[in-house]
CSV table of C-alpha atoms in Angstrom, one decimal:
chain,number,residue,atom,x,y,z
A,1,UNK,CA,5.3,-11.7,15.7
A,2,UNK,CA,3.8,-13.9,13.0
A,3,UNK,CA,5.5,-16.9,11.9
A,4,UNK,CA,6.5,-17.6,8.1
A,5,UNK,CA,6.7,-21.2,6.9
A,6,UNK,CA,10.1,-22.4,5.9
A,7,UNK,CA,8.7,-24.6,3.2
A,8,UNK,CA,7.8,-21.7,1.1
A,9,UNK,CA,10.4,-20.5,-1.4
A,10,UNK,CA,10.7,-17.2,-2.7
A,11,UNK,CA,13.7,-17.8,-5.2
A,12,UNK,CA,11.7,-17.5,-8.3
A,13,UNK,CA,13.8,-15.6,-11.3
A,14,UNK,CA,10.6,-15.0,-13.4
A,15,UNK,CA,7.1,-13.7,-12.8
A,16,UNK,CA,5.0,-16.1,-11.3
A,17,UNK,CA,2.1,-16.3,-8.6
A,18,UNK,CA,3.0,-17.9,-5.7
A,19,UNK,CA,2.1,-18.7,-2.1
A,20,UNK,CA,3.5,-18.0,1.4
A,21,UNK,CA,2.2,-19.1,4.7
A,22,UNK,CA,2.3,-16.7,7.9
A,23,UNK,CA,0.9,-18.3,10.8
A,24,UNK,CA,-2.2,-20.5,9.2
A,25,UNK,CA,-2.8,-17.7,6.5
A,26,UNK,CA,-1.5,-18.1,3.0
A,27,UNK,CA,-0.9,-14.9,0.9
A,28,UNK,CA,-0.2,-14.7,-2.9
A,29,UNK,CA,2.3,-12.8,-4.3
A,30,UNK,CA,4.0,-11.9,-7.4
A,31,UNK,CA,7.7,-12.2,-8.2
A,32,UNK,CA,9.9,-11.2,-10.9
A,33,UNK,CA,13.7,-10.5,-11.0
A,34,UNK,CA,17.0,-10.9,-9.9
A,35,UNK,CA,19.0,-8.5,-7.6
A,36,UNK,CA,18.4,-6.4,-4.5
A,37,UNK,CA,15.0,-7.1,-3.4
A,38,UNK,CA,11.8,-4.6,-3.6
A,39,UNK,CA,8.6,-5.5,-1.9
A,40,UNK,CA,5.6,-3.8,-3.4
A,41,UNK,CA,2.5,-3.1,-1.3
A,42,UNK,CA,-0.9,-2.6,-2.4
A,43,UNK,CA,-3.9,-0.7,-0.9
A,44,UNK,CA,-7.6,-0.7,-1.2
A,45,UNK,CA,-9.5,-1.3,-3.2
A,46,UNK,CA,-7.0,-3.0,-5.2
A,47,UNK,CA,-4.6,-6.0,-5.3
A,48,UNK,CA,-1.0,-7.0,-5.8
A,49,UNK,CA,-1.6,-6.8,-9.8
A,50,UNK,CA,-1.5,-2.7,-9.4
A,51,UNK,CA,2.3,-3.2,-9.4
A,52,UNK,CA,2.4,-5.0,-12.8
A,53,UNK,CA,4.1,-2.3,-14.9
A,54,UNK,CA,6.6,-1.4,-11.8
A,55,UNK,CA,7.4,-5.2,-11.4
A,56,UNK,CA,8.2,-5.2,-15.2
A,57,UNK,CA,10.3,-2.2,-15.3
A,58,UNK,CA,11.9,-2.6,-12.2
A,59,UNK,CA,13.0,-6.3,-12.7
A,60,UNK,CA,14.1,-5.4,-16.2
A,61,UNK,CA,16.4,-2.7,-14.2
A,62,UNK,CA,18.2,-5.2,-12.1
A,63,UNK,CA,15.7,-5.4,-8.9
A,64,UNK,CA,13.9,-8.5,-7.5
A,65,UNK,CA,10.4,-7.5,-7.1
A,66,UNK,CA,8.1,-9.1,-4.6
A,67,UNK,CA,4.4,-7.8,-4.6
A,68,UNK,CA,2.3,-9.9,-1.7
A,69,UNK,CA,-1.3,-9.9,-1.0
A,70,UNK,CA,-2.1,-7.9,2.2
A,71,UNK,CA,-3.8,-10.2,4.6
A,72,UNK,CA,-7.8,-10.5,4.3
A,73,UNK,CA,-7.4,-9.9,0.6
A,74,UNK,CA,-8.0,-13.6,0.0
A,75,UNK,CA,-10.4,-16.0,2.0
A,76,UNK,CA,-7.2,-18.1,2.7
A,77,UNK,CA,-5.4,-15.1,4.5
A,78,UNK,CA,-8.4,-13.9,6.6
A,79,UNK,CA,-7.4,-12.9,10.2
A,80,UNK,CA,-8.9,-11.7,13.3
A,81,UNK,CA,-7.1,-8.4,13.5
A,82,UNK,CA,-6.4,-5.6,10.6
A,83,UNK,CA,-4.3,-3.4,12.9
A,84,UNK,CA,-1.6,-1.7,11.0
A,85,UNK,CA,0.8,-3.0,13.1
A,86,UNK,CA,-0.2,-6.4,12.1
A,87,UNK,CA,0.5,-6.0,8.5
A,88,UNK,CA,4.0,-4.4,9.7
A,89,UNK,CA,4.5,-7.8,11.0
A,90,UNK,CA,3.5,-9.6,8.3
A,91,UNK,CA,6.5,-7.4,6.4
A,92,UNK,CA,9.0,-8.5,9.1
A,93,UNK,CA,8.1,-12.1,8.6
A,94,UNK,CA,8.6,-11.9,4.7
A,95,UNK,CA,12.1,-10.3,5.4
A,96,UNK,CA,12.9,-13.0,8.2
A,97,UNK,CA,12.0,-15.6,5.5
A,98,UNK,CA,14.2,-14.2,2.7
A,99,UNK,CA,17.3,-13.4,5.1
A,100,UNK,CA,17.2,-9.7,4.2
A,101,UNK,CA,19.3,-7.9,6.2
A,102,UNK,CA,17.8,-4.7,4.3
A,103,UNK,CA,15.4,-4.3,1.6
A,104,UNK,CA,13.6,-1.2,-0.6
A,105,UNK,CA,9.8,-0.9,0.3
A,106,UNK,CA,7.2,0.5,-1.9
A,107,UNK,CA,3.8,1.3,-0.9
A,108,UNK,CA,0.5,2.7,-2.3
A,109,UNK,CA,-2.7,3.7,-0.1
A,110,UNK,CA,-2.6,1.3,2.7
A,111,UNK,CA,0.6,0.1,1.6
A,112,UNK,CA,2.0,3.5,2.0
A,113,UNK,CA,0.4,3.6,5.7
A,114,UNK,CA,2.1,0.3,6.4
A,115,UNK,CA,5.3,1.3,4.9
A,116,UNK,CA,5.4,4.7,7.1
A,117,UNK,CA,4.9,2.2,10.2
A,118,UNK,CA,7.3,-0.3,9.0
A,119,UNK,CA,9.8,2.4,8.4
A,120,UNK,CA,9.5,3.9,11.9
A,121,UNK,CA,9.5,0.4,13.8
A,122,UNK,CA,12.4,-1.4,12.0
A,123,UNK,CA,14.5,1.6,10.1
A,124,UNK,CA,17.5,-0.5,10.1
A,125,UNK,CA,15.6,-2.7,7.8
A,126,UNK,CA,15.1,-0.5,4.6
A,127,UNK,CA,17.1,1.0,2.3
A,128,UNK,CA,14.8,3.3,1.1
A,129,UNK,CA,11.1,3.9,1.2
A,130,UNK,CA,8.4,5.0,-1.5
A,131,UNK,CA,4.9,6.1,-0.4
A,132,UNK,CA,2.3,6.5,-3.1
A,133,UNK,CA,-0.8,8.8,-2.7
A,134,UNK,CA,-1.2,9.0,1.3
A,135,UNK,CA,1.1,11.5,3.1
A,136,UNK,CA,2.6,10.7,6.4
A,137,UNK,CA,-0.4,10.2,8.9
A,138,UNK,CA,1.1,12.9,11.6
A,139,UNK,CA,0.0,15.5,9.6
A,140,UNK,CA,-3.5,14.0,8.9
A,141,UNK,CA,-5.7,15.8,11.7
A,142,UNK,CA,-4.0,18.9,11.0
A,143,UNK,CA,-4.9,18.5,7.5
A,144,UNK,CA,-8.5,17.6,8.3
A,145,UNK,CA,-8.8,21.5,10.0
A,146,UNK,CA,-6.9,22.9,7.4
A,147,UNK,CA,-8.5,21.2,4.2
A,148,UNK,CA,-12.1,20.9,4.7
A,149,UNK,CA,-12.8,19.5,1.4
A,150,UNK,CA,-10.8,16.3,3.0
A,151,UNK,CA,-13.3,15.6,5.3
A,152,UNK,CA,-15.6,15.1,3.0
A,153,UNK,CA,-12.9,13.1,0.5
A,154,UNK,CA,-12.6,10.9,3.6
A,155,UNK,CA,-16.2,10.6,4.4
A,156,UNK,CA,-16.3,6.6,3.4
A,157,UNK,CA,-14.2,5.9,6.5
A,158,UNK,CA,-17.1,6.5,8.7
A,159,UNK,CA,-19.5,4.9,6.5
A,160,UNK,CA,-17.2,1.7,6.1
A,161,UNK,CA,-17.7,1.7,10.1
A,162,UNK,CA,-21.2,0.5,9.8
A,163,UNK,CA,-21.1,-3.4,9.5
A,164,UNK,CA,-23.2,-5.6,6.9
A,165,UNK,CA,-24.6,-2.1,5.3
A,166,UNK,CA,-21.2,-1.5,3.9
A,167,UNK,CA,-20.4,-4.7,2.9
A,168,UNK,CA,-23.7,-4.9,1.1
A,169,UNK,CA,-23.2,-1.3,-0.5
A,170,UNK,CA,-19.7,-2.1,-1.8
A,171,UNK,CA,-20.9,-5.6,-2.9
A,172,UNK,CA,-24.1,-4.4,-4.7
A,173,UNK,CA,-24.8,-4.2,-8.3
A,174,UNK,CA,-21.1,-6.0,-9.4
A,175,UNK,CA,-19.3,-3.5,-7.2
A,176,UNK,CA,-20.6,-0.5,-8.7
A,177,UNK,CA,-19.5,1.5,-5.5
A,178,UNK,CA,-15.7,0.3,-6.2
A,179,UNK,CA,-15.9,1.5,-9.7
A,180,UNK,CA,-17.4,4.7,-8.3
A,181,UNK,CA,-14.7,5.1,-5.8
A,182,UNK,CA,-11.9,4.5,-8.8
A,183,UNK,CA,-13.6,6.9,-10.9
A,184,UNK,CA,-13.6,9.5,-7.9
A,185,UNK,CA,-10.4,9.1,-7.0
A,186,UNK,CA,-8.6,9.0,-10.6
A,187,UNK,CA,-11.1,11.1,-12.4
A,188,UNK,CA,-9.0,11.2,-15.7
A,189,UNK,CA,-8.5,7.5,-16.0
A,190,UNK,CA,-10.6,5.8,-18.5
A,191,UNK,CA,-10.0,2.3,-16.9
A,192,UNK,CA,-11.7,-0.5,-18.3
A,193,UNK,CA,-13.3,-3.7,-17.0
A,194,UNK,CA,-10.0,-5.7,-17.3
A,195,UNK,CA,-8.5,-3.5,-15.3
A,196,UNK,CA,-10.7,-3.9,-12.3
A,197,UNK,CA,-12.0,-7.2,-12.9
A,198,UNK,CA,-9.1,-9.1,-10.8
A,199,UNK,CA,-10.0,-6.8,-8.2
A,200,UNK,CA,-13.7,-7.7,-7.9
A,201,UNK,CA,-13.2,-11.1,-8.1
A,202,UNK,CA,-10.6,-11.1,-5.0
A,203,UNK,CA,-13.6,-9.0,-3.3
A,204,UNK,CA,-16.1,-11.8,-4.1
A,205,UNK,CA,-14.1,-14.0,-2.1
A,206,UNK,CA,-15.6,-15.7,1.4
A,207,UNK,CA,-15.0,-13.3,3.9
A,208,UNK,CA,-12.9,-10.7,2.0
A,209,UNK,CA,-15.0,-7.6,1.7
A,210,UNK,CA,-15.5,-7.6,5.6
A,211,UNK,CA,-12.0,-8.4,6.0
A,212,UNK,CA,-10.7,-5.6,3.5
A,213,UNK,CA,-13.2,-2.9,5.6
A,214,UNK,CA,-11.7,-4.2,8.9
A,215,UNK,CA,-8.6,-2.3,8.1
A,216,UNK,CA,-10.8,0.9,8.3
A,217,UNK,CA,-12.6,-0.7,11.4
A,218,UNK,CA,-9.3,-1.2,13.3
A,219,UNK,CA,-8.5,2.6,13.1
A,220,UNK,CA,-11.2,2.8,15.9
A,221,UNK,CA,-11.0,-0.3,17.6
A,222,UNK,CA,-9.4,-1.1,21.1
A,223,UNK,CA,-5.8,-2.0,21.0
A,224,UNK,CA,-4.8,0.4,18.2
A,225,UNK,CA,-2.4,2.5,20.3
A,226,UNK,CA,0.8,0.6,19.2
A,227,UNK,CA,-0.4,1.3,15.3
A,228,UNK,CA,-1.3,4.8,16.1
A,229,UNK,CA,2.1,5.6,17.6
A,230,UNK,CA,4.1,4.0,14.6
A,231,UNK,CA,1.8,5.8,11.8
A,232,UNK,CA,2.9,9.1,13.2
A,233,UNK,CA,6.4,8.5,14.5
A,234,UNK,CA,9.3,10.5,12.4
A,235,UNK,CA,10.8,8.5,9.7
A,236,UNK,CA,14.3,7.8,9.8
A,237,UNK,CA,14.8,6.6,6.2
A,238,UNK,CA,15.1,7.9,3.1
A,239,UNK,CA,11.5,8.4,1.9
A,240,UNK,CA,10.0,9.8,-1.3
A,241,UNK,CA,6.5,10.7,-1.8
A,242,UNK,CA,4.5,10.8,-4.7
A,243,UNK,CA,1.0,12.5,-5.0
A,244,UNK,CA,-1.6,12.8,-7.9
A,245,UNK,CA,-2.4,16.3,-8.7
A,246,UNK,CA,-6.0,15.1,-9.1
A,247,UNK,CA,-6.6,12.6,-6.5
A,248,UNK,CA,-10.2,12.6,-5.4
A,249,UNK,CA,-9.1,10.5,-2.3
A,250,UNK,CA,-6.4,12.4,-1.2
A,251,UNK,CA,-6.6,16.4,-1.8
A,252,UNK,CA,-3.4,17.6,-3.1
A,253,UNK,CA,-3.0,20.3,-0.3
A,254,UNK,CA,-2.7,17.8,2.4
A,255,UNK,CA,1.1,17.1,0.7
A,256,UNK,CA,1.6,21.0,1.0
A,257,UNK,CA,1.0,20.5,4.7
A,258,UNK,CA,3.4,17.3,4.4
A,259,UNK,CA,6.0,19.7,2.9
A,260,UNK,CA,5.7,22.1,5.3
A,261,UNK,CA,5.8,19.9,8.5
A,262,UNK,CA,8.3,17.8,6.9
A,263,UNK,CA,8.2,14.6,9.4
A,264,UNK,CA,11.2,13.1,8.1
A,265,UNK,CA,14.8,12.7,9.8
A,266,UNK,CA,16.7,11.3,6.6
A,267,UNK,CA,16.6,12.4,2.8
A,268,UNK,CA,13.0,13.1,1.6
A,269,UNK,CA,11.3,14.4,-1.5
A,270,UNK,CA,8.0,15.0,-2.8
A,271,UNK,CA,6.8,14.5,-6.6
A,272,UNK,CA,3.5,16.2,-7.5
A,273,UNK,CA,2.4,14.4,-10.7
A,274,UNK,CA,0.8,16.3,-13.1
A,275,UNK,CA,-2.8,15.1,-14.2
A,276,UNK,CA,-2.6,11.8,-11.9
A,277,UNK,CA,-5.1,10.5,-9.8
A,278,UNK,CA,-5.0,8.2,-6.7
A,279,UNK,CA,-4.0,5.2,-8.8
A,280,UNK,CA,-1.0,6.8,-10.4
A,281,UNK,CA,1.1,3.7,-10.8
A,282,UNK,CA,-1.5,2.4,-13.1
A,283,UNK,CA,-2.6,5.5,-14.8
A,284,UNK,CA,1.2,7.2,-15.5
A,285,UNK,CA,3.2,3.9,-15.4
A,286,UNK,CA,5.9,5.3,-17.2
A,287,UNK,CA,6.8,8.4,-15.3
A,288,UNK,CA,6.3,6.6,-11.6
A,289,UNK,CA,8.7,3.7,-12.9
A,290,UNK,CA,11.4,6.4,-13.5
A,291,UNK,CA,10.6,8.2,-10.5
A,292,UNK,CA,11.2,4.9,-8.2
A,293,UNK,CA,14.0,3.7,-10.4
A,294,UNK,CA,15.8,6.8,-9.5
A,295,UNK,CA,15.3,6.7,-5.8
A,296,UNK,CA,16.2,3.1,-5.7
A,297,UNK,CA,19.1,3.2,-7.5
A,298,UNK,CA,20.1,6.3,-5.2
A,299,UNK,CA,20.3,4.4,-2.1
A,300,UNK,CA,21.1,0.9,-3.8
A,301,UNK,CA,24.8,-0.2,-4.1
A,302,UNK,CA,24.9,-2.9,-7.1
């Protein structure tokens, strides 16, 4: 279990960029609001600022929102391992530092994968779970068989296994490949340089590009078995899944398989977001905000 420094405080009523320490690593986080706690986890290639609109909205709705930066996404938070369970334990450490008996968890992309695994490992800690853009991993192998296009969509994962070359390719021409991923994954979103600039800045930090690719490389490394088991275990907490109709990373038919298999033992619902791509929380913030609040309110007693 990672240890969170007791010297770091989270009691910030207004939005700030702060840091907390887990073992020897320092992570930035955004925080805003007062009330029941919501922890929001970002994915790749992204950062905590992806939740800006949700933080503002949910804070106004009476929630305290905390959006930490995942391990390895800053040079001061580099780690030796990037198994899913390592990030699960990071979230657990935050929960313990905050003295939270329960909280709400929202995750996008890798944040969703971590969210599923956290819910499977510590179901008693969650009031509710929201997972954006990624179906439960128990259906993934079946999905690759039934949805040939998903094999093409996921080909980048194999490329990311190649050390040095994949780092160079991602960084070249001012992260042109990262911009290409954003356009491919969210084809209807005309994002600006301002939208992606902070992501580029983080990926430019020493060691960060290799660290972020480490999440993908640890999918196949020795010691992955606990992470695999947690990632495919059935979910015992109320879970809402949001999927973008035009997501170029995760084919919408993968969520049709999820709807058929339903690896959920508690309340569950799926929303397909018309016209949205992978980064739906950035693209259609208003709709996503409302859906998230409805789910949170349903399982929160103010």
